[in-house]
Tab-separated table of C-alpha atoms and ligand atoms in Angstrom:
chain	number	residue	atom	x	y	z
B	1011	UNK	CA	83.918	37.755	31.607
B	1012	UNK	CA	85.784	39.898	28.990
B	1013	UNK	CA	85.421	43.702	27.402
B	1014	UNK	CA	86.855	44.897	24.411
B	1015	UNK	CA	87.721	47.919	23.179
B	1016	UNK	CA	89.057	48.968	19.460
B	1017	UNK	CA	92.692	49.509	18.392
B	1018	UNK	CA	93.564	52.702	16.052
B	1019	UNK	CA	92.397	51.817	12.395
B	1020	UNK	CA	95.858	50.527	11.887
B	1021	UNK	CA	94.908	46.708	12.104
B	1022	UNK	CA	91.070	47.063	11.918
B	1023	UNK	CA	90.819	43.727	12.810
B	1024	UNK	CA	92.564	43.741	16.290
B	1025	UNK	CA	90.768	44.035	19.556
B	1026	UNK	CA	92.207	44.966	23.205
B	1027	UNK	CA	90.383	42.925	25.578
B	1028	UNK	CA	90.468	41.405	29.357
B	1029	UNK	CA	91.381	38.397	29.203
B	1030	UNK	CA	91.554	36.161	32.018
B	1031	UNK	CA	94.479	33.407	33.072
B	1032	UNK	CA	92.957	29.809	33.166
B	1033	UNK	CA	95.735	27.969	33.779
B	1034	UNK	CA	99.499	27.937	34.255
B	1035	UNK	CA	102.158	24.495	33.158
B	1036	UNK	CA	105.737	24.961	33.553
B	1037	UNK	CA	106.881	22.741	30.547
B	1038	UNK	CA	110.953	22.781	30.442
B	1039	UNK	CA	113.043	24.365	33.141
B	1040	UNK	CA	112.317	28.525	32.477
B	1041	UNK	CA	109.913	27.704	30.008
B	1042	UNK	CA	106.068	27.972	30.483
B	1043	UNK	CA	102.627	27.426	28.743
B	1044	UNK	CA	100.051	30.214	30.370
B	1045	UNK	CA	96.284	29.625	29.085
B	1046	UNK	CA	93.833	32.753	28.411
B	1047	UNK	CA	90.156	32.749	28.280
B	1048	UNK	CA	89.415	35.659	25.317
B	1049	UNK	CA	86.842	34.104	22.778
B	1050	UNK	CA	87.059	37.400	20.418
B	1051	UNK	CA	90.788	36.936	20.187
B	1052	UNK	CA	90.822	33.078	19.958
B	1053	UNK	CA	87.785	33.107	17.019
B	1054	UNK	CA	89.697	35.826	14.860
B	1055	UNK	CA	93.801	34.679	15.066
B	1056	UNK	CA	95.888	32.768	12.526
B	1057	UNK	CA	98.727	30.170	12.708
B	1058	UNK	CA	102.124	32.702	13.271
B	1059	UNK	CA	100.019	35.554	14.139
B	1060	UNK	CA	100.685	36.981	17.422
B	1061	UNK	CA	99.539	39.351	20.494
B	1062	UNK	CA	100.290	41.636	22.666
B	1063	UNK	CA	99.847	40.676	26.746
B	1064	UNK	CA	100.334	43.104	29.658
B	1065	UNK	CA	99.809	43.368	33.654
B	1066	UNK	CA	96.762	45.121	34.010
B	1067	UNK	CA	96.400	47.968	36.477
B	1068	UNK	CA	100.364	49.097	36.495
B	1069	UNK	CA	103.130	51.286	34.618
B	1070	UNK	CA	105.586	48.265	35.612
B	1071	UNK	CA	106.901	47.232	33.221
B	1072	UNK	CA	105.191	49.769	31.215
B	1073	UNK	CA	105.576	48.117	28.083
B	1074	UNK	CA	103.102	45.092	26.745
B	1075	UNK	CA	105.075	42.333	25.472
B	1076	UNK	CA	104.584	39.734	21.939
B	1077	UNK	CA	103.854	36.615	22.458
B	1078	UNK	CA	102.966	34.026	19.521
B	1079	UNK	CA	100.073	31.647	19.127
B	1080	UNK	CA	100.940	28.282	20.732
B	1081	UNK	CA	97.254	27.096	20.119
B	1082	UNK	CA	93.605	27.954	20.439
B	1083	UNK	CA	91.678	25.617	23.114
B	1084	UNK	CA	87.695	24.969	22.538
B	1085	UNK	CA	84.417	24.791	24.728
B	1086	UNK	CA	81.377	22.631	23.339
B	1087	UNK	CA	83.026	23.217	19.974
B	1088	UNK	CA	84.044	26.901	20.204
B	1089	UNK	CA	87.536	28.685	20.123
B	1090	UNK	CA	87.393	30.730	23.546
B	1091	UNK	CA	90.832	30.738	24.597
B	1092	UNK	CA	94.552	30.762	23.748
B	1093	UNK	CA	97.594	28.624	24.980
B	1094	UNK	CA	101.067	30.563	24.584
B	1095	UNK	CA	104.669	29.787	25.530
B	1096	UNK	CA	107.194	31.861	26.994
B	1097	UNK	CA	110.729	31.566	28.797
B	1098	UNK	CA	111.221	33.809	31.868
B	1099	UNK	CA	113.887	35.962	31.016
B	1100	UNK	CA	112.737	39.041	31.846
B	1101	UNK	CA	110.345	41.625	34.243
B	1102	UNK	CA	107.007	40.889	32.659
B	1103	UNK	CA	107.523	37.339	32.131
B	1104	UNK	CA	109.230	36.651	35.437
B	1105	UNK	CA	106.009	38.363	36.700
B	1106	UNK	CA	104.158	36.255	34.528
B	1107	UNK	CA	105.341	32.780	36.434
B	1108	UNK	CA	103.444	33.884	39.080
B	1109	UNK	CA	99.755	34.502	37.580
B	1110	UNK	CA	97.526	32.153	38.238
B	1111	UNK	CA	93.424	30.936	37.395
B	1112	UNK	CA	91.345	34.073	37.419
B	1113	UNK	CA	94.208	36.474	37.288
B	1114	UNK	CA	92.920	39.551	35.142
B	1115	UNK	CA	95.550	39.940	31.742
B	1116	UNK	CA	95.117	42.743	28.965
B	1117	UNK	CA	95.691	41.364	25.849
B	1118	UNK	CA	95.774	43.487	22.123
B	1119	UNK	CA	95.414	40.979	19.087
B	1120	UNK	CA	95.107	39.126	16.472
B	1121	UNK	CA	98.452	41.224	15.295
B	1122	UNK	CA	100.992	40.268	12.159
B	1123	UNK	CA	100.364	38.796	9.224
B	1124	UNK	CA	101.225	35.097	10.300
B	1125	UNK	CA	102.458	32.381	8.138
B	1126	UNK	CA	101.822	31.389	3.886
B	1127	UNK	CA	99.425	28.822	3.539
B	1128	UNK	CA	101.725	25.488	3.948
B	1129	UNK	CA	100.594	24.357	-0.074
B	1130	UNK	CA	101.457	20.690	-1.370
B	1131	UNK	CA	104.790	19.739	-1.112
B	1132	UNK	CA	106.850	18.774	2.152
B	1133	UNK	CA	107.141	21.765	4.443
B	1134	UNK	CA	109.690	21.645	6.902
B	1135	UNK	CA	109.485	23.632	10.069
B	1136	UNK	CA	112.796	24.571	11.764
B	1137	UNK	CA	112.781	26.020	15.543
B	1138	UNK	CA	114.949	27.294	17.815
B	1139	UNK	CA	114.259	27.429	21.603
B	1140	UNK	CA	111.009	29.015	22.135
B	1141	UNK	CA	110.736	29.593	18.374
B	1142	UNK	CA	108.743	26.406	18.102
B	1143	UNK	CA	105.391	28.142	19.491
B	1144	UNK	CA	104.508	29.572	16.092
B	1145	UNK	CA	104.295	25.969	14.470
B	1146	UNK	CA	101.909	23.582	16.562
B	1147	UNK	CA	98.953	25.697	15.279
B	1148	UNK	CA	100.664	25.495	11.743
B	1149	UNK	CA	101.394	21.896	12.164
B	1150	UNK	CA	97.196	21.031	12.671
B	1151	UNK	CA	95.857	23.184	10.477
B	1152	UNK	CA	98.251	21.693	8.285
B	1153	UNK	CA	97.140	18.214	8.609
B	1154	UNK	CA	93.597	18.927	8.878
B	1155	UNK	CA	93.038	18.533	12.401
B	1156	UNK	CA	92.159	22.011	12.856
B	1157	UNK	CA	91.149	25.532	11.398
B	1158	UNK	CA	91.998	28.684	12.929
B	1159	UNK	CA	90.921	32.445	11.748
B	1160	UNK	CA	86.974	33.964	11.533
B	1161	UNK	CA	85.855	32.573	8.729
B	1162	UNK	CA	88.237	29.181	9.122
B	1163	UNK	CA	90.314	29.220	6.684
B	1164	UNK	CA	90.395	26.857	4.100
B	1165	UNK	CA	93.517	25.370	2.778
B	1166	UNK	CA	93.618	25.062	-0.909
B	1167	UNK	CA	96.112	22.362	-0.243
B	1168	UNK	CA	98.365	19.980	2.150
B	1169	UNK	CA	102.016	19.193	2.802
B	1170	UNK	CA	102.707	15.812	1.175
B	1171	UNK	CA	105.302	15.841	4.125
B	1172	UNK	CA	105.418	17.748	7.250
B	1173	UNK	CA	108.680	17.654	9.654
B	1174	UNK	CA	109.516	19.614	12.738
B	1175	UNK	CA	113.041	20.279	13.161
B	1176	UNK	CA	113.511	21.922	16.668
B	1177	UNK	CA	116.603	22.599	18.623
B	1178	UNK	CA	117.736	23.527	22.088
B	1179	UNK	CA	120.781	23.382	24.345
B	1180	UNK	CA	119.611	20.503	26.318
B	1181	UNK	CA	117.174	18.275	26.920
B	1182	UNK	CA	116.100	20.253	30.072
B	1183	UNK	CA	114.609	22.718	27.577
B	1184	UNK	CA	112.349	20.721	24.745
B	1185	UNK	CA	108.845	22.329	25.450
B	1186	UNK	CA	106.013	20.688	24.420
B	1187	UNK	CA	107.312	17.123	23.019
B	1188	UNK	CA	103.827	15.761	24.138
B	1189	UNK	CA	101.299	18.179	21.793
B	1190	UNK	CA	104.182	18.111	19.001
B	1191	UNK	CA	103.784	14.340	18.992
B	1192	UNK	CA	100.814	13.796	16.455
B	1193	UNK	CA	100.660	11.203	13.331
B	1194	UNK	CA	101.492	12.588	10.284
B	1195	UNK	CA	104.313	14.875	11.622
B	1196	UNK	CA	108.201	13.878	11.437
B	1197	UNK	CA	109.586	15.639	14.707
B	1198	UNK	CA	113.356	15.942	14.917
B	1199	UNK	CA	115.587	16.883	17.691
B	1200	UNK	CA	118.792	18.568	18.097
B	1201	UNK	CA	120.452	19.627	20.981
B	1202	UNK	CA	123.918	21.075	21.490
B	1203	UNK	CA	125.347	19.335	24.098
B	1204	UNK	CA	123.774	15.859	22.899
B	1205	UNK	CA	121.719	15.361	25.414
B	1206	UNK	CA	118.474	14.422	23.489
B	1207	UNK	CA	118.311	13.731	19.624
B	1208	UNK	CA	121.095	14.861	17.044
B	1209	UNK	CA	123.890	16.039	18.838
B	1210	UNK	CA	124.416	19.650	17.086
B	1211	UNK	CA	122.456	22.363	15.706
B	1212	UNK	CA	119.514	22.577	14.289
B	1213	UNK	CA	120.644	23.884	10.791
B	1214	UNK	CA	122.157	20.835	10.503
B	1215	UNK	CA	118.776	18.696	10.405
B	1216	UNK	CA	117.924	21.392	7.708
B	1217	UNK	CA	120.796	20.393	5.606
B	1218	UNK	CA	120.247	16.809	6.141
B	1219	UNK	CA	116.966	17.069	4.625
B	1220	UNK	CA	117.664	18.802	1.753
B	1221	UNK	CA	120.152	16.507	0.930
B	1222	UNK	CA	117.614	13.582	1.785
B	1223	UNK	CA	115.415	11.730	-0.687
B	1224	UNK	CA	113.016	13.786	0.103
B	1225	UNK	CA	113.763	17.573	0.436
B	1226	UNK	CA	111.900	20.422	1.463
B	1227	UNK	CA	110.325	22.106	-0.511
B	1228	UNK	CA	109.416	25.108	1.385
B	1229	UNK	CA	110.529	25.855	4.766
B	1230	UNK	CA	109.373	27.907	8.245
B	1231	UNK	CA	111.562	28.706	10.353
B	1232	UNK	CA	111.355	30.536	14.044
B	1233	UNK	CA	114.209	31.001	16.599
B	1234	UNK	CA	117.320	33.086	17.749
B	1235	UNK	CA	118.478	35.069	14.977
B	1236	UNK	CA	121.664	33.220	14.329
B	1237	UNK	CA	119.949	30.489	13.771
B	1238	UNK	CA	117.243	32.419	11.751
B	1239	UNK	CA	120.378	33.780	9.387
B	1240	UNK	CA	122.187	30.365	9.227
B	1241	UNK	CA	119.064	28.651	7.849
B	1242	UNK	CA	118.172	31.905	5.410
B	1243	UNK	CA	121.770	31.156	4.083
B	1244	UNK	CA	120.923	27.555	3.666
B	1245	UNK	CA	117.805	28.416	1.760
B	1246	UNK	CA	119.417	30.684	-0.514
B	1247	UNK	CA	122.076	28.529	-1.336
B	1248	UNK	CA	120.026	25.293	-1.866
B	1249	UNK	CA	117.004	27.686	-3.450
B	1250	UNK	CA	114.203	26.509	-0.876
B	1251	UNK	CA	111.623	28.624	-0.462
B	1252	UNK	CA	111.726	29.728	3.025
B	1253	UNK	CA	109.723	32.546	5.503
B	1254	UNK	CA	111.198	33.726	8.604
B	1255	UNK	CA	109.643	35.071	11.934
B	1256	UNK	CA	110.986	37.511	13.696
B	1257	UNK	CA	110.970	38.105	17.593
B	1258	UNK	CA	111.325	41.830	17.207
B	1259	UNK	CA	111.290	43.513	20.495
B	1260	UNK	CA	107.825	45.728	20.105
B	1261	UNK	CA	106.301	48.321	22.273
B	1262	UNK	CA	102.729	48.457	20.242
B	1263	UNK	CA	102.096	45.800	17.998
B	1264	UNK	CA	99.984	47.717	15.445
B	1265	UNK	CA	102.131	49.898	14.176
B	1266	UNK	CA	101.881	53.059	15.840
B	1267	UNK	CA	105.792	53.193	17.948
B	1268	UNK	CA	108.232	51.843	14.819
B	1269	UNK	CA	109.933	50.000	17.946
B	1270	UNK	CA	109.949	47.052	15.632
B	1271	UNK	CA	111.503	48.173	12.490
B	1272	UNK	CA	113.510	45.700	10.480
B	1273	UNK	CA	115.617	46.326	7.176
B	1274	UNK	CA	114.028	44.549	4.063
B	1275	UNK	CA	115.229	44.597	0.516
B	1276	UNK	CA	112.935	45.970	-2.144
B	1277	UNK	CA	112.097	44.024	-5.284
B	1278	UNK	CA	114.454	46.789	-6.556
B	1279	UNK	CA	117.395	46.077	-4.812
B	1280	UNK	CA	117.171	49.105	-2.165
B	1281	UNK	CA	115.937	48.534	1.077
B	1282	UNK	CA	113.777	49.737	3.567
B	1283	UNK	CA	112.441	49.481	7.144
B	1284	UNK	CA	109.403	47.902	7.593
B	1285	UNK	CA	107.395	46.953	10.471
B	1286	UNK	CA	107.721	43.618	11.966
B	1287	UNK	CA	104.297	44.138	13.972
B	1288	UNK	CA	102.533	44.862	10.727
B	1289	UNK	CA	104.735	43.796	7.640
B	1290	UNK	CA	105.627	40.717	9.579
B	1291	UNK	CA	106.780	38.910	11.714
B	1292	UNK	CA	106.885	36.440	8.932
B	1293	UNK	CA	109.146	38.003	6.302
B	1294	UNK	CA	110.600	36.175	2.837
B	1295	UNK	CA	113.755	34.702	3.943
B	1296	UNK	CA	115.314	36.639	0.566
B	1297	UNK	CA	113.768	39.858	2.167
B	1298	UNK	CA	115.661	39.958	5.287
B	1299	UNK	CA	118.867	42.006	6.092
B	1300	UNK	CA	120.521	40.587	9.367
B	1301	UNK	CA	123.092	43.290	10.731
B	1302	UNK	CA	125.602	42.090	12.580
H	2761	LIG	FE1	104.893	49.380	17.923
H	2761	LIG	FE2	105.932	47.491	15.752
H	2761	LIG	S1	105.855	47.657	17.473
H	2761	LIG	S2	105.353	49.613	15.321
């Protein structure tokens, strides 16, 4: 049974809930999928949104961490929980590898803006490492296999072509390939060391697609900052509409602490800091300023 409390008024739809671990699966080297039962969150969340996760009953680690929705799961036709992916690289994520069925977890969300509607052209999703996480729900929604949100979002168009270009450093880090294998999705893989798929970096797959017979009309991208910066540059040069989903560090997730601010270009050419957790994490590529 999960209890529910509202968060401060900055994100009216978000709730803090007591979730329960349903299962955990190792997907690849240091990479896991966790399934949590939390119907309140599962019924609201949309592709590209995220939630915060914290180990309950401890201040070590003190803070929660943001995770993007991988997918929701259903019982009796109703969304009752969420799946998400993570890489064990810090205190909380190392602890999480020991979580097992029945363990309680503190969760709050849904948070952030999510991806815009995919539209009816060629949508290309470009992912680096664990940045593939948000794209399973995008793909399933775009292909009409699932709907998300309450009320469920009714898309006004569906992509004529859907591509996921997914890059990792070597084949041992490929996570979720089984889930991404679906009719209607062109899955392209790049590995830095050439151990699987294209030998090279994933922005090269975007370049190839742009110069193909069916170039993308729209690009969604999530991954490490240098890779997103490369994708931003390509899309600006080639005049392809692009949205980047940032993986900013976050402390609260609902707009109160300003730990997640990023410089964003304004319509008048000036720039201002925006909170990635509220105004993002998905931003039009042309508005983001990457700081070296
Ligand atoms: Fe606190 Fe964004 S994480 S304002």
